[in-house]
Amino acid sequence: MKTRYLRYGLQTIILMLVLYAAFGLGSRSFEAYCPFGGMESLWGLFTTGQFTCALGPLNLSMLVGILILALIAKKAFCGWACPIGFFGDILNKISMKIFPKRPVIGGKLKGWLKLTRYLVFFISLYFTYKLGELILRGYDPFYAIFTGFKGHATLGWITITVTILIGIGSLFIPMFFCRYLCPLGATFDPFSRLGLIKITRNEETCTKCFACADICPHAIAPHNFEKVRHRDCTNCLECIDACPEEDTLELKLTI
């Protein structure tokens, strides 16, 4: 529980900083701090030597830095810094209280649904590169929320509807946007698998009580792994806090 409060504290500070920029109080637009903007800028940089639309060097620097972080600590950015991940986590905790028995998506369907984030990834990059515009803006909850749904690229009721549907989805499926729609998460996936700092499990002391699986927001089931290399693990440490056996689940630097 203490780890969660530490994580929420850090995420709240980052959220306040993004809001500061969103209100126009900083020297840069809040969009300058979007790491996926680094991916969206690559084609323009390679073909014309210029950044696409409102993107700039900070977007690319953020992307590079967070990819390096993924190689070190998996998707720690998603679990400890991302404002949308923070909103998703809060909605998940609220939903656990309201709907203790939520639908569980497993098996092949779970795998197929996760492919949708790669579809969003490729579609967004293809049309951004082709049109020279940030086409994802009108459907992006990050852009919609931090512009108060008044950004010049929002699409009126379409943007509002998409954001509401993502919120509703998050109440019934933990981390709905992160699991199935986030293109930045798709960018991190191959790097996250290689992350050096990860959750490890002591097989001798593990009782397979499933407490870790029940609390994991990404339904990873740490009790099935000696080392959690799963692409979706954000090192949020919820599983460690929930484990009743001391020193059974630990965060370690290991290959």
Short mmCIF file of C-alpha atoms in Angstrom, two decimals:
data_model
loop_
_atom_site.label_atom_id
_atom_site.label_comp_id
_atom_site.label_asym_id
_atom_site.label_seq_id
_atom_site.Cartn_x
_atom_site.Cartn_y
_atom_site.Cartn_z
CA MET A 1 0.00 0.00 0.00
CA LYS A 2 2.85 2.39 0.85
CA THR A 3 4.36 1.88 -2.60
CA ARG A 4 1.06 2.82 -4.24
CA TYR A 5 0.96 6.10 -2.31
CA LEU A 6 4.52 6.88 -3.40
CA ARG A 7 3.59 6.14 -7.00
CA TYR A 8 0.41 8.21 -6.82
CA GLY A 9 2.37 11.07 -5.27
CA LEU A 10 4.88 11.09 -8.14
CA GLN A 11 2.10 10.82 -10.73
CA THR A 12 0.21 13.70 -9.11
CA ILE A 13 3.29 15.93 -9.31
CA ILE A 14 3.75 15.07 -12.99
CA LEU A 15 0.04 15.66 -13.62
CA MET A 16 0.30 19.10 -12.03
CA LEU A 17 3.29 19.95 -14.22
CA VAL A 18 1.40 18.90 -17.36
CA LEU A 19 -1.61 20.97 -16.27
CA TYR A 20 0.73 23.92 -15.69
CA ALA A 21 1.88 23.64 -19.30
CA ALA A 22 -1.67 23.00 -20.55
CA PHE A 23 -2.85 26.27 -18.96
CA GLY A 24 -0.18 28.09 -20.94
CA LEU A 25 1.88 28.95 -17.88
CA GLY A 26 5.06 27.25 -19.05
CA SER A 27 7.45 28.11 -21.86
CA ARG A 28 6.31 25.10 -23.91
CA SER A 29 3.03 23.51 -24.95
CA PHE A 30 2.05 20.40 -22.98
CA GLU A 31 2.23 18.51 -26.31
CA ALA A 32 5.98 19.02 -26.29
CA TYR A 33 6.17 16.47 -23.48
CA CYS A 34 4.37 13.69 -25.36
CA PRO A 35 6.86 10.88 -26.10
CA PHE A 36 4.76 9.45 -28.94
CA GLY A 37 5.29 12.76 -30.70
CA GLY A 38 8.86 11.57 -31.15
CA MET A 39 7.59 8.61 -33.19
CA GLU A 40 5.29 10.86 -35.19
CA SER A 41 8.18 13.18 -36.03
CA LEU A 42 10.55 10.56 -37.46
CA TRP A 43 9.29 10.49 -41.06
CA GLY A 44 9.45 14.26 -41.42
CA LEU A 45 12.95 14.32 -40.00
CA PHE A 46 14.18 11.60 -42.36
CA THR A 47 12.52 12.99 -45.50
CA THR A 48 12.64 16.77 -45.08
CA GLY A 49 14.81 17.35 -42.03
CA GLN A 50 11.89 19.07 -40.31
CA PHE A 51 9.55 18.18 -37.47
CA THR A 52 5.93 17.40 -38.33
CA CYS A 53 3.31 19.99 -37.38
CA ALA A 54 3.74 21.22 -33.76
CA LEU A 55 6.35 18.62 -32.81
CA GLY A 56 9.89 19.50 -31.81
CA PRO A 57 13.22 18.23 -30.45
CA LEU A 58 11.79 17.71 -26.94
CA ASN A 59 9.31 15.11 -28.24
CA LEU A 60 12.15 13.15 -29.79
CA SER A 61 14.31 13.51 -26.68
CA MET A 62 11.42 12.29 -24.51
CA LEU A 63 10.95 9.26 -26.75
CA VAL A 64 14.64 8.32 -26.72
CA GLY A 65 14.90 8.80 -22.97
CA ILE A 66 11.82 6.70 -22.22
CA LEU A 67 12.89 3.91 -24.57
CA ILE A 68 16.19 3.78 -22.67
CA LEU A 69 14.18 3.68 -19.45
CA ALA A 70 12.16 0.75 -20.85
CA LEU A 71 15.41 -1.15 -21.45
CA ILE A 72 16.31 -0.53 -17.81
CA ALA A 73 12.97 -0.78 -15.97
CA LYS A 74 10.38 -2.03 -18.46
CA LYS A 75 7.24 0.15 -18.72
CA ALA A 76 7.99 2.09 -15.55
CA PHE A 77 7.03 5.29 -17.36
CA CYS A 78 3.49 3.94 -17.86
CA GLY A 79 3.09 2.92 -14.23
CA TRP A 80 4.89 5.80 -12.54
CA ALA A 81 4.65 8.88 -14.77
CA CYS A 82 2.06 8.77 -17.57
CA PRO A 83 -1.00 10.97 -16.77
CA ILE A 84 -3.35 8.78 -18.82
CA GLY A 85 -2.01 5.69 -17.05
CA PHE A 86 -2.69 7.51 -13.76
CA PHE A 87 -6.29 8.23 -14.77
CA GLY A 88 -6.71 4.61 -15.85
CA ASP A 89 -5.36 3.36 -12.54
CA ILE A 90 -7.69 5.62 -10.53
CA LEU A 91 -10.70 4.47 -12.58
CA ASN A 92 -9.61 0.87 -12.02
CA LYS A 93 -9.49 1.34 -8.25
CA ILE A 94 -12.92 3.02 -8.27
CA SER A 95 -14.32 0.22 -10.42
CA MET A 96 -12.98 -2.43 -8.04
CA LYS A 97 -15.16 -0.92 -5.32
CA ILE A 98 -18.28 -0.49 -7.48
CA PHE A 99 -18.01 -3.63 -9.62
CA PRO A 100 -16.12 -6.29 -7.62
CA LYS A 101 -16.99 -8.91 -10.25
CA ARG A 102 -15.92 -7.50 -13.58
CA PRO A 103 -15.72 -9.42 -16.85
CA VAL A 104 -12.46 -11.32 -17.31
CA ILE A 105 -11.00 -11.46 -20.80
CA GLY A 106 -8.70 -14.40 -21.27
CA GLY A 107 -7.39 -16.92 -23.74
CA LYS A 108 -7.10 -16.09 -27.43
CA LEU A 109 -9.53 -13.17 -27.21
CA LYS A 110 -7.20 -11.41 -24.78
CA GLY A 111 -4.32 -11.79 -27.23
CA TRP A 112 -6.34 -10.67 -30.23
CA LEU A 113 -7.68 -7.58 -28.47
CA LYS A 114 -4.17 -6.51 -27.52
CA LEU A 115 -3.32 -6.41 -31.22
CA THR A 116 -5.59 -3.38 -31.55
CA ARG A 117 -2.94 -1.12 -30.04
CA TYR A 118 -0.60 -2.10 -32.89
CA LEU A 119 -3.37 -1.26 -35.34
CA VAL A 120 -3.73 2.18 -33.72
CA PHE A 121 0.06 2.53 -33.81
CA PHE A 122 0.39 1.82 -37.54
CA ILE A 123 -2.72 3.75 -38.61
CA SER A 124 -1.71 6.85 -36.65
CA LEU A 125 1.84 6.84 -37.99
CA TYR A 126 0.78 6.09 -41.58
CA PHE A 127 -1.66 8.99 -41.84
CA THR A 128 0.58 11.35 -39.86
CA TYR A 129 3.46 10.62 -42.23
CA LYS A 130 1.23 10.78 -45.31
CA LEU A 131 -0.70 13.96 -44.45
CA GLY A 132 1.86 15.79 -42.34
CA GLU A 133 -0.75 16.30 -39.63
CA LEU A 134 -1.14 14.78 -36.17
CA ILE A 135 -4.30 12.86 -37.05
CA LEU A 136 -4.45 11.10 -33.67
CA ARG A 137 -5.18 14.35 -31.83
CA GLY A 138 -8.94 14.23 -32.37
CA TYR A 139 -9.17 10.79 -30.75
CA ASP A 140 -6.41 11.12 -28.17
CA PRO A 141 -7.65 11.37 -24.53
CA PHE A 142 -4.36 13.05 -23.56
CA TYR A 143 -4.92 15.89 -26.05
CA ALA A 144 -8.68 16.07 -25.38
CA ILE A 145 -8.43 16.24 -21.58
CA PHE A 146 -5.54 18.70 -21.37
CA THR A 147 -7.10 21.08 -23.89
CA GLY A 148 -10.45 20.89 -22.10
CA PHE A 149 -11.91 19.46 -25.33
CA LYS A 150 -11.30 22.87 -26.92
CA GLY A 151 -8.06 22.23 -28.80
CA HIS A 152 -8.09 23.25 -32.45
CA ALA A 153 -7.68 19.62 -33.54
CA THR A 154 -10.53 18.21 -31.45
CA LEU A 155 -13.52 16.86 -33.38
CA GLY A 156 -16.39 18.06 -31.24
CA TRP A 157 -18.82 15.34 -30.22
CA ILE A 158 -16.57 12.68 -31.79
CA THR A 159 -13.71 13.51 -29.43
CA ILE A 160 -16.07 13.71 -26.44
CA THR A 161 -17.71 10.39 -27.35
CA VAL A 162 -14.39 8.59 -27.81
CA THR A 163 -13.11 9.88 -24.46
CA ILE A 164 -16.32 8.88 -22.66
CA LEU A 165 -16.22 5.40 -24.22
CA ILE A 166 -12.61 4.97 -23.10
CA GLY A 167 -13.64 6.02 -19.59
CA ILE A 168 -16.53 3.55 -19.54
CA GLY A 169 -14.28 0.81 -20.89
CA SER A 170 -11.81 1.55 -18.10
CA LEU A 171 -14.52 0.96 -15.47
CA PHE A 172 -15.14 -2.57 -16.71
CA ILE A 173 -11.72 -3.57 -18.02
CA PRO A 174 -8.69 -2.48 -15.96
CA MET A 175 -6.36 -0.12 -17.85
CA PHE A 176 -8.57 -0.39 -20.94
CA PHE A 177 -6.80 2.31 -22.96
CA CYS A 178 -3.32 1.14 -21.95
CA ARG A 179 -4.05 -2.50 -22.80
CA TYR A 180 -5.82 -2.11 -26.10
CA LEU A 181 -5.43 1.37 -27.61
CA CYS A 182 -2.24 3.11 -26.52
CA PRO A 183 0.22 3.49 -29.45
CA LEU A 184 3.01 4.52 -27.07
CA GLY A 185 2.56 1.24 -25.21
CA ALA A 186 2.93 -0.56 -28.54
CA THR A 187 6.17 1.37 -29.12
CA PHE A 188 7.55 0.22 -25.77
CA ASP A 189 6.62 -3.47 -26.11
CA PRO A 190 9.83 -4.93 -27.61
CA PHE A 191 11.98 -2.81 -25.29
CA SER A 192 9.95 -3.70 -22.22
CA ARG A 193 10.58 -7.42 -22.72
CA LEU A 194 14.31 -6.71 -22.41
CA GLY A 195 14.03 -4.54 -19.29
CA LEU A 196 16.68 -5.38 -16.70
CA ILE A 197 14.79 -4.35 -13.56
CA LYS A 198 11.86 -6.71 -13.15
CA ILE A 199 9.69 -8.60 -10.68
CA THR A 200 11.14 -11.95 -9.60
CA ARG A 201 9.41 -14.77 -7.72
CA ASN A 202 10.84 -17.20 -5.18
CA GLU A 203 9.28 -20.51 -6.21
CA GLU A 204 10.09 -22.12 -2.85
CA THR A 205 8.10 -19.66 -0.75
CA CYS A 206 5.30 -18.95 -3.25
CA THR A 207 2.01 -20.56 -2.15
CA LYS A 208 0.14 -19.81 -5.41
CA CYS A 209 -2.50 -17.88 -3.47
CA PHE A 210 -3.18 -15.76 -6.60
CA ALA A 211 -3.14 -12.50 -4.63
CA CYS A 212 -0.66 -11.07 -7.13
CA ALA A 213 -2.81 -12.08 -10.10
CA ASP A 214 -5.95 -10.62 -8.53
CA ILE A 215 -4.37 -7.19 -7.98
CA CYS A 216 -2.35 -6.88 -11.21
CA PRO A 217 -3.96 -4.14 -13.37
CA HIS A 218 -2.69 -5.84 -16.52
CA ALA A 219 -3.74 -9.40 -15.60
CA ILE A 220 -0.21 -10.75 -15.87
CA ALA A 221 -0.36 -13.40 -13.10
CA PRO A 222 3.17 -13.12 -11.63
CA HIS A 223 2.73 -16.44 -9.81
CA ASN A 224 3.28 -18.17 -13.18
CA PHE A 225 6.74 -16.69 -13.73
CA GLU A 226 10.11 -16.92 -12.06
CA LYS A 227 10.96 -13.60 -13.72
CA VAL A 228 8.22 -11.33 -15.05
CA ARG A 229 9.40 -10.41 -18.54
CA HIS A 230 5.87 -9.74 -19.77
CA ARG A 231 5.66 -6.78 -22.16
CA ASP A 232 2.81 -5.16 -20.19
CA CYS A 233 4.46 -5.11 -16.76
CA THR A 234 4.87 -1.52 -15.55
CA ASN A 235 6.74 -2.38 -12.35
CA CYS A 236 3.91 -0.72 -10.42
CA LEU A 237 4.73 -3.10 -7.52
CA GLU A 238 1.07 -3.77 -6.70
CA CYS A 239 1.81 -7.50 -6.75
CA ILE A 240 4.68 -7.14 -4.25
CA ASP A 241 2.48 -5.16 -1.87
CA ALA A 242 -0.32 -7.74 -2.17
CA CYS A 243 1.85 -10.82 -1.65
CA PRO A 244 1.36 -12.25 1.88
CA GLU A 245 4.67 -14.13 1.83
CA GLU A 246 7.69 -12.02 2.75
CA ASP A 247 10.45 -11.73 0.12
CA THR A 248 8.59 -13.98 -2.33
CA LEU A 249 8.03 -11.29 -4.95
CA GLU A 250 10.88 -8.80 -5.30
CA LEU A 251 12.06 -6.12 -7.69
CA LYS A 252 15.53 -7.04 -8.89
CA LEU A 253 18.11 -6.15 -11.49
CA THR A 254 18.47 -9.36 -13.49
CA ILE A 255 18.81 -10.55 -17.06
#
